[in-house]
Amino acid sequence: MTRQLLALVCIFVIAPLTAAEGVPRARDLGIPFAGTPGKLNAITDVPGVTVGHVTLIEDLADGKAVRTGVTAILPRGRQSIDTHAYAGWFSLNGAGEMTGTTWIDESGFLEGPVMITNTHSVGAVHEGVIQWRVAQGAADYTDYYWSTPVVAETWDGWLNDINGFHVRPEHAMQALDIASSGRVAEGSVGGGTGMICHDFKCGIGTASRIARIDRSDYVIGVLVQANYGSWELLRVAGVPVGQYLKEADVLPENTDYEQGPSSIIIVVATDAPLLPHQLKRIAVRAALGLARNGSIASNGSGDFFVAFSTANEAVARGIADARITAISNDSIDPLFDATVNATEEAIINALVAGRDMAGHEGNQVRGIDHGKLREILRIHGRLDE
Amino acid sequence: MTRQLLALVCIFVIAPLTAAEGVPRARDLGIPFAGTPGKLNAITDVPGVTVGHVTLIEDLADGKAVRTGVTAILPRGRQSIDTHAYAGWFSLNGAGEMTGTTWIDESGFLEGPVMITNTHSVGAVHEGVIQWRVAQGAADYTDYYWSTPVVAETWDGWLNDINGFHVRPEHAMQALDIASSGRVAEGSVGGGTGMICHDFKCGIGTASRIARIDRSDYVIGVLVQANYGSWELLRVAGVPVGQYLKEADVLPENTDYEQGPSSIIIVVATDAPLLPHQLKRIAVRAALGLARNGSIASNGSGDFFVAFSTANEAVARGIADARITAISNDSIDPLFDATVNATEEAIINALVAGRDMAGHEGNQVRGIDHGKLREILRIHGRLDE
Amino acid sequence: MTRQLLALVCIFVIAPLTAAEGVPRARDLGIPFAGTPGKLNAITDVPGVTVGHVTLIEDLADGKAVRTGVTAILPRGRQSIDTHAYAGWFSLNGAGEMTGTTWIDESGFLEGPVMITNTHSVGAVHEGVIQWRVAQGAADYTDYYWSTPVVAETWDGWLNDINGFHVRPEHAMQALDIASSGRVAEGSVGGGTGMICHDFKCGIGTASRIARIDRSDYVIGVLVQANYGSWELLRVAGVPVGQYLKEADVLPENTDYEQGPSSIIIVVATDAPLLPHQLKRIAVRAALGLARNGSIASNGSGDFFVAFSTANEAVARGIADARITAISNDSIDPLFDATVNATEEAIINALVAGRDMAGHEGNQVRGIDHGKLREILRIHGRLDE
Amino acid sequence: MTRQLLALVCIFVIAPLTAAEGVPRARDLGIPFAGTPGKLNAITDVPGVTVGHVTLIEDLADGKAVRTGVTAILPRGRQSIDTHAYAGWFSLNGAGEMTGTTWIDESGFLEGPVMITNTHSVGAVHEGVIQWRVAQGAADYTDYYWSTPVVAETWDGWLNDINGFHVRPEHAMQALDIASSGRVAEGSVGGGTGMICHDFKCGIGTASRIARIDRSDYVIGVLVQANYGSWELLRVAGVPVGQYLKEADVLPENTDYEQGPSSIIIVVATDAPLLPHQLKRIAVRAALGLARNGSIASNGSGDFFVAFSTANEAVARGIADARITAISNDSIDPLFDATVNATEEAIINALVAGRDMAGHEGNQVRGIDHGKLREILRIHGRLDE
């Protein structure tokens, strides 16, 4: 049955280069953030990083609806196949899944893409990544195909027919194929299609920061799939916005809304040369950016963060006599600061990009009201105008 | 193409109650082990634990061959759906995959079965477990379907067409459906079908021990999927057997044998009441039993161990006022000893159960020669006769 | 030499019951926080918890100055000797020391007090705790004296002659002896005597919250020794206060101020029945409260958090047939929320309690200007008046 | 009182270069081990590593006796002060203390010596290391003194008046001062003076292995302070020796012997260039060598392992543009093998070096009978003659 439904699914592949045009981001609304963003204020400001979204939106029979997808982040674009990347990860609250993490801990390397999808599609995407790798031809420099792909998830069962298993391996392959540099679509795209944060429509968000260390500029790029939190706890730019909202401002009418397991996946990319244990430190800092927006990492929230560096390319290709470079621990704070700031903004970008959506069994979710949000910030002296 | 091949696959479902009959186990050969085993000397000596193997063996066109499968271990049989089990896990060497572990750490619970398969079938089995859960009807007491199944793997690409993706979700569902108590088939069955350890044919092995604490008897049951190690390092009952073998005793003729990524998955079950942090301690001890057989946890070896307890049933059903019992830390040593001993024997059971096998692209692996093994132990005064 | 200096040291033991009187706390200034505090808004709102400060302040010859001390937190007062407490801990950034943590992980128990002092006095306090335990007479129920005390530290070398080793084992013993319930002195007392946070004089702070779960009220109590952060990053009640300050508002004149290694120790107590792995989750949440105040967990910051529960008293005395109770994971969120909120406030309490101090080699640090702080909050609509 | 007793203590500083002469080591007895040792078969085969023992043996009034000490291991001799060393650590069972480990995890560096002493002397040694560092003059390249020394312990309360606190800071300083390269004294010296393993007198042991990788030879050196295990579980060279002993072969007559908390500290040094996460992998492998000798990591055993590399010297001095080298993961197995083998032998060296000792309150412990041990191995075909 799953097969048959699949044939009906209309796939909107939202091209990163055009989708974001004309859509206001958090800064466009005047929300203030600390630090200096890169050119696109996106994870793709880190040279080489590519992102691909496959978005599945379709209304099926019997009130069933597909509102889901998959997002691929490649550290070095298609070259990620043969040139790995030093990486580290952190689980702030393990109520969910990010596969492939034990090998990151053990080897220090992310050996391929990071994939983000819905909770029940982890298996399909996992298989898709391996199939895609096999389809590329020869095995990588280790003489081996990726066997432990990194696949993370958040739960979209309120808007999406999650037990319909609509994401298939080929969707993962497609997301990998179309991944590109440049602007990154935000909101209800890719893995973020059916996601909700602070009870508002949410999904994918991204941001970046420039960190200056010893006269060199490095980029920190962050991409989130945000699906966590309750409206009461929402904080934006430090203002406890949730305290100034009423339930009627948030919840859709005529619907028995109940937030399911919430979560957030945060991917941090950098071109700064960092060793694996240092990248784990970067991943941990994502928690501090998340906290600024009001998260308490609630029981059912799967909050997983992974960080990778695109430096040390020769080493990552397994070249035997390659020399490694690394920023010293004593110089690392600007990267920590950049990570916290970019994470804070990427989440608010995901929130601001959310639009009203109806989905599975008629369930609805609202996008946050930009005007009301701005008004609350204005009265707190926290709006750039 | 994968689909088409699948139709040709001949599935041998080896029924646990009959398969092991007549096949000598390590003890039957006179190999000595410490401690007192349970009635079946199997993980199923722990009341409630069930095991199901689905074995896929088929010769395809062009020299391709299917030699793989999936094994399901359920802490409380079918009741595992609604009654979770306290659990803990340990990664001795993270070169592989065991999904679902962050939620074990976070919640303290294993919320369903442990599945073991080949490296590239993790995705299919992951999807299969969720589909099976959905097919059972109502969600569990948390009002939720399992979203983060525990699926572990080892690599069978020498004997099996691993990039053919022959294990499908329905095979996982079948393994769950047929899981039963009683005797457990060993060797080339289920997930262990194509596995190799110490360069000999290997696969599934099991053993158990009785641990007496404060006048109560508890059972430790272990099941392994053994796929690790080189013949030079093999130790049996403390005897460095590998030192007394020659390459010609081990490697098949006329084949360019090369051991790929090796690994071992160890599942420890007990009816002793232990808290999650204590079960993590049990999982760690599996490493000490493994070490006795010569493992150095080599770079490419994914060595993951998970332990669960079937006690505290009421708590595990989410009954609010349920009281928990736990063995005190000061009394725990007999369980540690039992875990080390049962792990040591389960691995040798897997080794002894191995028979010569030819598979993918004509590749071959030998089963260990029981006579030669006995002879080496005899000259070291380590054979019970 | 150390010995001789010690004889000159004048020890001010600030009695908890009186020291805090008349000193405004953060709430008294109108700073708003979420959640409902306990009666004292202190860690001692958790029944049984006692706190003792020994404060060492003395001006020595040659510009040397003593500005340090030690703080003891006992989960069950003097009864902590024989009745342990389930516990968990978390290292947000490991640039420092908290001893005794491996046994917390392994056993699940905190077997005595938590001590906080300066970085170079960890050894003396460690010895003092064991000496105190030995001096109490019989060994505990495990027939053993505490061998792995929990001693944490932050660095006070700007104001204190830290290489003079002025804290001696007897000071630790004294802090344990005088520990009491009731009000807790804040600011420059005990281990916090010479501490600095966000470049202002800081030290000890405390707060508490009531969490309602299933019609029961539980208390979360937090005590911090705050010594982290730069003024530029300071956030209070969500307002980025640091952005509205100038260097001249913060740094003392005529002094070559340089912040050394910064850190924060956070102790979370609760009477809610939680298992060790759940208490680790509580400890992790302290990071989210810390982040609200602007921390980026900078490289040199030793940020260690420990949480314990005073419930399950019988089990903690090693009574063999004692039954354990635990709050279910599904009900735990109010405790997470309470931990984040109490941590946020405890830190601001430490900041607000800071007063101008001159110390070692004439070095100076200012207390934050309450009027200016209030003014900044007022213009952001974040002052309760 | 402690002070006064100290004056009476007679300090035997056993000079490494002479003490080991004429004393048979495990190999001298014909016990077989795998792998090729370095020249001295000691941790000091790693160039630059120095070891210093301070041994305290004295009979006091009232049956009290001092049988304890402290051992210092310096990665780069006195240069360790300014030139740190990449490091990693592992806790197999956390029932004890190894301070300074969070900073190893966080920074990747061991910033000074590793010290080993008795359980209740951790504090004194901790203070001694900092005092010694301060006494050396200028702070290190980070412009800071070591604040988080690495101090580990095992429990010697059967033979030693452990609550007498006989190890003082100056003993730690002395061990650091006299540390030298060359032969390393084993058995009842330094921190190992009062230690017991498998119920026999034990203490310090060391061994080394040469690992060949890509035509380069690297050294793995191991030093243990062994104080773990029961005689029944003893295995030597794979032979379950404990099964062939009777209680009368082990326990001293006329003494109410009871093994207290047991433990083992294992220090692994190498000149192979490894990154911090790789050194953690090395530390983990020590557990596999330990397991070969029969350890089940019992509840009260504090089993801590730390590994460091003397390579990458320029980086470790904080030179900004220094390039790092590292062995690839794919080439690392010979180092794993060497670590397991050297650990196995170092422990048996500690056991073999043990001699009968009487101590505190007349308590006694026997050294293992070399003749009987050889006889048991001989009948198992495991003696080189």
PDB file of C-alpha atoms in Angstrom, chain A residues 153-349:
ATOM      1  CA  GLU A 153      15.114  12.865  12.720  1.00  0.00           C
ATOM      2  CA  THR A 154      12.353  14.827  14.356  1.00  0.00           C
ATOM      3  CA  TRP A 155       8.687  13.826  14.641  1.00  0.00           C
ATOM      4  CA  ASP A 156       6.081  15.239  12.238  1.00  0.00           C
ATOM      5  CA  GLY A 157       3.114  13.019  13.078  1.00  0.00           C
ATOM      6  CA  TRP A 158       0.721  15.893  13.738  1.00  0.00           C
ATOM      7  CA  LEU A 159       0.785  17.163  10.160  1.00  0.00           C
ATOM      8  CA  ASN A 160       2.172  14.131   8.351  1.00  0.00           C
ATOM      9  CA  ASP A 161       0.996  10.541   7.939  1.00  0.00           C
ATOM     10  CA  ILE A 162       4.168   9.386   9.652  1.00  0.00           C
ATOM     11  CA  ASN A 163       3.168   5.728   9.759  1.00  0.00           C
ATOM     12  CA  GLY A 164       2.681   5.782   5.986  1.00  0.00           C
ATOM     13  CA  PHE A 165       6.463   5.695   5.452  1.00  0.00           C
ATOM     14  CA  HIS A 166       6.281   8.115   2.536  1.00  0.00           C
ATOM     15  CA  VAL A 167       9.958   8.981   2.425  1.00  0.00           C
ATOM     16  CA  ARG A 168      11.705   6.298   0.382  1.00  0.00           C
ATOM     17  CA  PRO A 169      15.404   5.575  -0.231  1.00  0.00           C
ATOM     18  CA  GLU A 170      15.184   7.275  -3.608  1.00  0.00           C
ATOM     19  CA  HIS A 171      14.161  10.539  -1.955  1.00  0.00           C
ATOM     20  CA  ALA A 172      17.335  10.464   0.074  1.00  0.00           C
ATOM     21  CA  MET A 173      19.303   9.798  -3.104  1.00  0.00           C
ATOM     22  CA  GLN A 174      17.564  12.696  -4.797  1.00  0.00           C
ATOM     23  CA  ALA A 175      18.324  15.089  -1.935  1.00  0.00           C
ATOM     24  CA  LEU A 176      21.988  14.096  -2.244  1.00  0.00           C
ATOM     25  CA  ASP A 177      21.931  14.553  -5.986  1.00  0.00           C
ATOM     26  CA  ILE A 178      20.440  18.031  -5.983  1.00  0.00           C
ATOM     27  CA  ALA A 179      22.407  19.386  -3.043  1.00  0.00           C
ATOM     28  CA  SER A 180      24.030  22.682  -3.930  1.00  0.00           C
ATOM     29  CA  SER A 181      25.777  25.653  -2.467  1.00  0.00           C
ATOM     30  CA  GLY A 182      24.142  29.062  -2.395  1.00  0.00           C
ATOM     31  CA  ARG A 183      20.980  30.154  -0.623  1.00  0.00           C
ATOM     32  CA  VAL A 184      19.164  27.614   1.511  1.00  0.00           C
ATOM     33  CA  ALA A 185      15.386  27.391   1.589  1.00  0.00           C
ATOM     34  CA  GLU A 186      13.944  27.630   5.101  1.00  0.00           C
ATOM     35  CA  GLY A 187      10.735  26.661   6.847  1.00  0.00           C
ATOM     36  CA  SER A 188       8.534  23.874   5.511  1.00  0.00           C
ATOM     37  CA  VAL A 189      11.043  22.266   3.198  1.00  0.00           C
ATOM     38  CA  GLY A 190      12.982  19.001   3.193  1.00  0.00           C
ATOM     39  CA  GLY A 191      13.036  17.241   6.507  1.00  0.00           C
ATOM     40  CA  GLY A 192      11.452  20.311   8.045  1.00  0.00           C
ATOM     41  CA  THR A 193       8.268  20.153   5.982  1.00  0.00           C
ATOM     42  CA  GLY A 194       5.956  19.054   8.769  1.00  0.00           C
ATOM     43  CA  MET A 195       7.838  20.378  11.763  1.00  0.00           C
ATOM     44  CA  ILE A 196       6.545  22.595  14.579  1.00  0.00           C
ATOM     45  CA  CYS A 197       8.452  24.605  17.173  1.00  0.00           C
ATOM     46  CA  HIS A 198       7.099  26.429  20.192  1.00  0.00           C
ATOM     47  CA  ASP A 199       3.712  25.275  18.826  1.00  0.00           C
ATOM     48  CA  PHE A 200       4.144  27.354  15.652  1.00  0.00           C
ATOM     49  CA  LYS A 201       4.882  26.054  12.175  1.00  0.00           C
ATOM     50  CA  CYS A 202       8.606  25.769  11.855  1.00  0.00           C
ATOM     51  CA  GLY A 203      11.141  23.526  10.089  1.00  0.00           C
ATOM     52  CA  ILE A 204      14.501  24.303   8.521  1.00  0.00           C
ATOM     53  CA  GLY A 205      16.466  27.410   9.493  1.00  0.00           C
ATOM     54  CA  THR A 206      20.028  28.498   8.894  1.00  0.00           C
ATOM     55  CA  ALA A 207      22.476  31.251   9.821  1.00  0.00           C
ATOM     56  CA  SER A 208      26.207  31.919   9.905  1.00  0.00           C
ATOM     57  CA  ARG A 209      28.832  33.939  11.720  1.00  0.00           C
ATOM     58  CA  ILE A 210      32.330  35.148  10.973  1.00  0.00           C
ATOM     59  CA  ALA A 211      34.857  34.481  13.715  1.00  0.00           C
ATOM     60  CA  ARG A 212      38.191  36.301  13.696  1.00  0.00           C
ATOM     61  CA  ILE A 213      41.121  34.441  15.227  1.00  0.00           C
ATOM     62  CA  ASP A 214      44.706  35.596  14.976  1.00  0.00           C
ATOM     63  CA  ARG A 215      43.969  37.778  11.936  1.00  0.00           C
ATOM     64  CA  SER A 216      42.158  34.987  10.069  1.00  0.00           C
ATOM     65  CA  ASP A 217      38.433  34.917   9.428  1.00  0.00           C
ATOM     66  CA  TYR A 218      36.633  31.627   9.825  1.00  0.00           C
ATOM     67  CA  VAL A 219      33.003  30.835   9.135  1.00  0.00           C
ATOM     68  CA  ILE A 220      30.590  29.027  11.408  1.00  0.00           C
ATOM     69  CA  GLY A 221      27.452  27.895   9.558  1.00  0.00           C
ATOM     70  CA  VAL A 222      24.436  26.390  11.280  1.00  0.00           C
ATOM     71  CA  LEU A 223      21.413  24.547   9.933  1.00  0.00           C
ATOM     72  CA  VAL A 224      18.591  23.404  12.179  1.00  0.00           C
ATOM     73  CA  GLN A 225      15.523  21.269  11.834  1.00  0.00           C
ATOM     74  CA  ALA A 226      13.475  22.791  14.659  1.00  0.00           C
ATOM     75  CA  ASN A 227      10.534  20.890  16.102  1.00  0.00           C
ATOM     76  CA  TYR A 228      10.821  21.544  19.823  1.00  0.00           C
ATOM     77  CA  GLY A 229       9.247  23.543  22.605  1.00  0.00           C
ATOM     78  CA  SER A 230       6.012  25.058  23.818  1.00  0.00           C
ATOM     79  CA  TRP A 231       4.743  28.568  23.115  1.00  0.00           C
ATOM     80  CA  GLU A 232       4.769  29.511  26.783  1.00  0.00           C
ATOM     81  CA  LEU A 233       8.550  29.122  26.889  1.00  0.00           C
ATOM     82  CA  LEU A 234       9.355  30.964  23.640  1.00  0.00           C
ATOM     83  CA  ARG A 235      12.037  33.637  23.954  1.00  0.00           C
ATOM     84  CA  VAL A 236      13.127  35.755  20.997  1.00  0.00           C
ATOM     85  CA  ALA A 237      16.172  38.023  21.236  1.00  0.00           C
ATOM     86  CA  GLY A 238      15.961  37.535  24.997  1.00  0.00           C
ATOM     87  CA  VAL A 239      12.355  38.678  25.279  1.00  0.00           C
ATOM     88  CA  PRO A 240      10.064  36.060  26.864  1.00  0.00           C
ATOM     89  CA  VAL A 241       7.587  36.338  23.998  1.00  0.00           C
ATOM     90  CA  GLY A 242       5.545  33.405  25.295  1.00  0.00           C
ATOM     91  CA  GLN A 243       4.550  35.383  28.348  1.00  0.00           C
ATOM     92  CA  TYR A 244       2.924  37.983  26.116  1.00  0.00           C
ATOM     93  CA  LEU A 245       0.918  35.544  24.017  1.00  0.00           C
ATOM     94  CA  LYS A 246      -2.420  33.954  24.789  1.00  0.00           C
ATOM     95  CA  GLU A 247      -3.400  30.458  23.764  1.00  0.00           C
ATOM     96  CA  ALA A 248      -5.694  31.953  21.126  1.00  0.00           C
ATOM     97  CA  ASP A 249      -2.662  33.641  19.540  1.00  0.00           C
ATOM     98  CA  VAL A 250      -1.021  30.300  18.983  1.00  0.00           C
ATOM     99  CA  LEU A 251      -3.261  27.310  18.680  1.00  0.00           C
ATOM    100  CA  PRO A 252      -5.430  26.756  15.632  1.00  0.00           C
ATOM    101  CA  GLU A 253      -9.184  26.849  16.192  1.00  0.00           C
ATOM    102  CA  ASN A 254     -11.386  23.783  16.062  1.00  0.00           C
ATOM    103  CA  THR A 255      -8.574  21.321  16.393  1.00  0.00           C
ATOM    104  CA  ASP A 256      -7.590  19.141  19.296  1.00  0.00           C
ATOM    105  CA  TYR A 257      -3.960  20.131  19.072  1.00  0.00           C
ATOM    106  CA  GLU A 258      -1.510  18.160  21.116  1.00  0.00           C
ATOM    107  CA  GLN A 259       2.208  18.532  20.724  1.00  0.00           C
ATOM    108  CA  GLY A 260       3.876  15.182  20.192  1.00  0.00           C
ATOM    109  CA  PRO A 261       7.501  14.327  20.827  1.00  0.00           C
ATOM    110  CA  SER A 262       9.468  17.428  20.025  1.00  0.00           C
ATOM    111  CA  SER A 263      13.097  17.684  19.002  1.00  0.00           C
ATOM    112  CA  ILE A 264      15.758  19.701  17.289  1.00  0.00           C
ATOM    113  CA  ILE A 265      18.638  18.696  15.079  1.00  0.00           C
ATOM    114  CA  ILE A 266      21.477  21.194  14.766  1.00  0.00           C
ATOM    115  CA  VAL A 267      24.273  20.876  12.212  1.00  0.00           C
ATOM    116  CA  VAL A 268      27.307  23.139  12.600  1.00  0.00           C
ATOM    117  CA  ALA A 269      29.824  23.505   9.780  1.00  0.00           C
ATOM    118  CA  THR A 270      33.090  25.400   9.857  1.00  0.00           C
ATOM    119  CA  ASP A 271      36.166  25.948   7.759  1.00  0.00           C
ATOM    120  CA  ALA A 272      38.246  26.487  10.881  1.00  0.00           C
ATOM    121  CA  PRO A 273      40.797  23.727  11.388  1.00  0.00           C
ATOM    122  CA  LEU A 274      39.650  21.856  14.468  1.00  0.00           C
ATOM    123  CA  LEU A 275      40.386  18.380  15.756  1.00  0.00           C
ATOM    124  CA  PRO A 276      37.584  15.933  16.553  1.00  0.00           C
ATOM    125  CA  HIS A 277      37.572  16.635  20.284  1.00  0.00           C
ATOM    126  CA  GLN A 278      37.381  20.338  19.541  1.00  0.00           C
ATOM    127  CA  LEU A 279      34.446  19.808  17.186  1.00  0.00           C
ATOM    128  CA  LYS A 280      32.626  18.034  19.981  1.00  0.00           C
ATOM    129  CA  ARG A 281      33.096  21.208  21.991  1.00  0.00           C
ATOM    130  CA  ILE A 282      31.554  23.192  19.140  1.00  0.00           C
ATOM    131  CA  ALA A 283      28.593  20.810  19.026  1.00  0.00           C
ATOM    132  CA  VAL A 284      28.018  21.258  22.762  1.00  0.00           C
ATOM    133  CA  ARG A 285      27.800  25.049  22.334  1.00  0.00           C
ATOM    134  CA  ALA A 286      24.760  24.662  20.097  1.00  0.00           C
ATOM    135  CA  ALA A 287      22.865  23.860  23.311  1.00  0.00           C
ATOM    136  CA  LEU A 288      23.628  27.333  24.623  1.00  0.00           C
ATOM    137  CA  GLY A 289      22.174  29.010  21.539  1.00  0.00           C
ATOM    138  CA  LEU A 290      19.105  26.807  21.764  1.00  0.00           C
ATOM    139  CA  ALA A 291      18.639  27.710  25.436  1.00  0.00           C
ATOM    140  CA  ARG A 292      18.462  31.406  24.601  1.00  0.00           C
ATOM    141  CA  ASN A 293      15.238  30.734  22.738  1.00  0.00           C
ATOM    142  CA  GLY A 294      13.606  29.068  25.720  1.00  0.00           C
ATOM    143  CA  SER A 295      14.313  25.360  25.385  1.00  0.00           C
ATOM    144  CA  ILE A 296      14.349  23.262  28.556  1.00  0.00           C
ATOM    145  CA  ALA A 297      15.234  20.140  26.543  1.00  0.00           C
ATOM    146  CA  SER A 298      11.962  18.517  27.575  1.00  0.00           C
ATOM    147  CA  ASN A 299      11.706  14.784  28.166  1.00  0.00           C
ATOM    148  CA  GLY A 300      10.562  13.777  24.701  1.00  0.00           C
ATOM    149  CA  SER A 301      12.860  16.092  22.803  1.00  0.00           C
ATOM    150  CA  GLY A 302      15.600  14.479  20.744  1.00  0.00           C
ATOM    151  CA  ASP A 303      18.205  17.228  20.706  1.00  0.00           C
ATOM    152  CA  PHE A 304      21.233  16.147  18.701  1.00  0.00           C
ATOM    153  CA  PHE A 305      24.011  18.396  17.458  1.00  0.00           C
ATOM    154  CA  VAL A 306      26.823  17.531  15.078  1.00  0.00           C
ATOM    155  CA  ALA A 307      29.750  19.731  14.038  1.00  0.00           C
ATOM    156  CA  PHE A 308      32.265  19.200  11.267  1.00  0.00           C
ATOM    157  CA  SER A 309      35.239  21.007   9.782  1.00  0.00           C
ATOM    158  CA  THR A 310      36.092  21.247   6.097  1.00  0.00           C
ATOM    159  CA  ALA A 311      39.751  21.954   6.839  1.00  0.00           C
ATOM    160  CA  ASN A 312      42.491  19.318   6.791  1.00  0.00           C
ATOM    161  CA  GLU A 313      41.326  18.052   3.433  1.00  0.00           C
ATOM    162  CA  ALA A 314      44.432  16.017   2.635  1.00  0.00           C
ATOM    163  CA  VAL A 315      44.259  14.137   5.927  1.00  0.00           C
ATOM    164  CA  ALA A 316      40.616  13.450   5.329  1.00  0.00           C
ATOM    165  CA  ARG A 317      41.502  11.764   2.052  1.00  0.00           C
ATOM    166  CA  GLY A 318      43.752   9.426   3.960  1.00  0.00           C
ATOM    167  CA  ILE A 319      46.986  10.783   2.522  1.00  0.00           C
ATOM    168  CA  ALA A 320      49.585   9.194   4.726  1.00  0.00           C
ATOM    169  CA  ASP A 321      52.048  12.001   5.246  1.00  0.00           C
ATOM    170  CA  ALA A 322      49.521  14.796   5.389  1.00  0.00           C
ATOM    171  CA  ARG A 323      50.027  17.319   8.141  1.00  0.00           C
ATOM    172  CA  ILE A 324      47.147  18.399  10.316  1.00  0.00           C
ATOM    173  CA  THR A 325      46.505  21.952  11.441  1.00  0.00           C
ATOM    174  CA  ALA A 326      44.377  22.947  14.371  1.00  0.00           C
ATOM    175  CA  ILE A 327      43.399  26.103  16.166  1.00  0.00           C
ATOM    176  CA  SER A 328      44.751  26.072  19.697  1.00  0.00           C
ATOM    177  CA  ASN A 329      42.319  25.696  22.560  1.00  0.00           C
ATOM    178  CA  ASP A 330      43.365  29.102  23.808  1.00  0.00           C
ATOM    179  CA  SER A 331      42.152  30.721  20.578  1.00  0.00           C
ATOM    180  CA  ILE A 332      38.861  28.889  20.247  1.00  0.00           C
ATOM    181  CA  ASP A 333      36.421  31.212  22.023  1.00  0.00           C
ATOM    182  CA  PRO A 334      35.393  33.252  18.954  1.00  0.00           C
ATOM    183  CA  LEU A 335      34.215  29.995  17.379  1.00  0.00           C
ATOM    184  CA  PHE A 336      32.212  29.156  20.498  1.00  0.00           C
ATOM    185  CA  ASP A 337      30.625  32.589  20.461  1.00  0.00           C
ATOM    186  CA  ALA A 338      29.835  32.304  16.749  1.00  0.00           C
ATOM    187  CA  THR A 339      28.224  28.903  17.259  1.00  0.00           C
ATOM    188  CA  VAL A 340      25.952  30.124  20.034  1.00  0.00           C
ATOM    189  CA  ASN A 341      24.904  33.197  18.063  1.00  0.00           C
ATOM    190  CA  ALA A 342      24.353  31.413  14.757  1.00  0.00           C
ATOM    191  CA  THR A 343      22.323  28.698  16.454  1.00  0.00           C
ATOM    192  CA  GLU A 344      20.113  31.250  18.176  1.00  0.00           C
ATOM    193  CA  GLU A 345      19.409  32.976  14.859  1.00  0.00           C
ATOM    194  CA  ALA A 346      18.990  29.834  12.750  1.00  0.00           C
ATOM    195  CA  ILE A 347      16.173  28.689  15.028  1.00  0.00           C
ATOM    196  CA  ILE A 348      14.385  32.019  14.855  1.00  0.00           C
ATOM    197  CA  ASN A 349      14.826  31.935  11.077  1.00  0.00           C
TER     198      ASN A 349
END
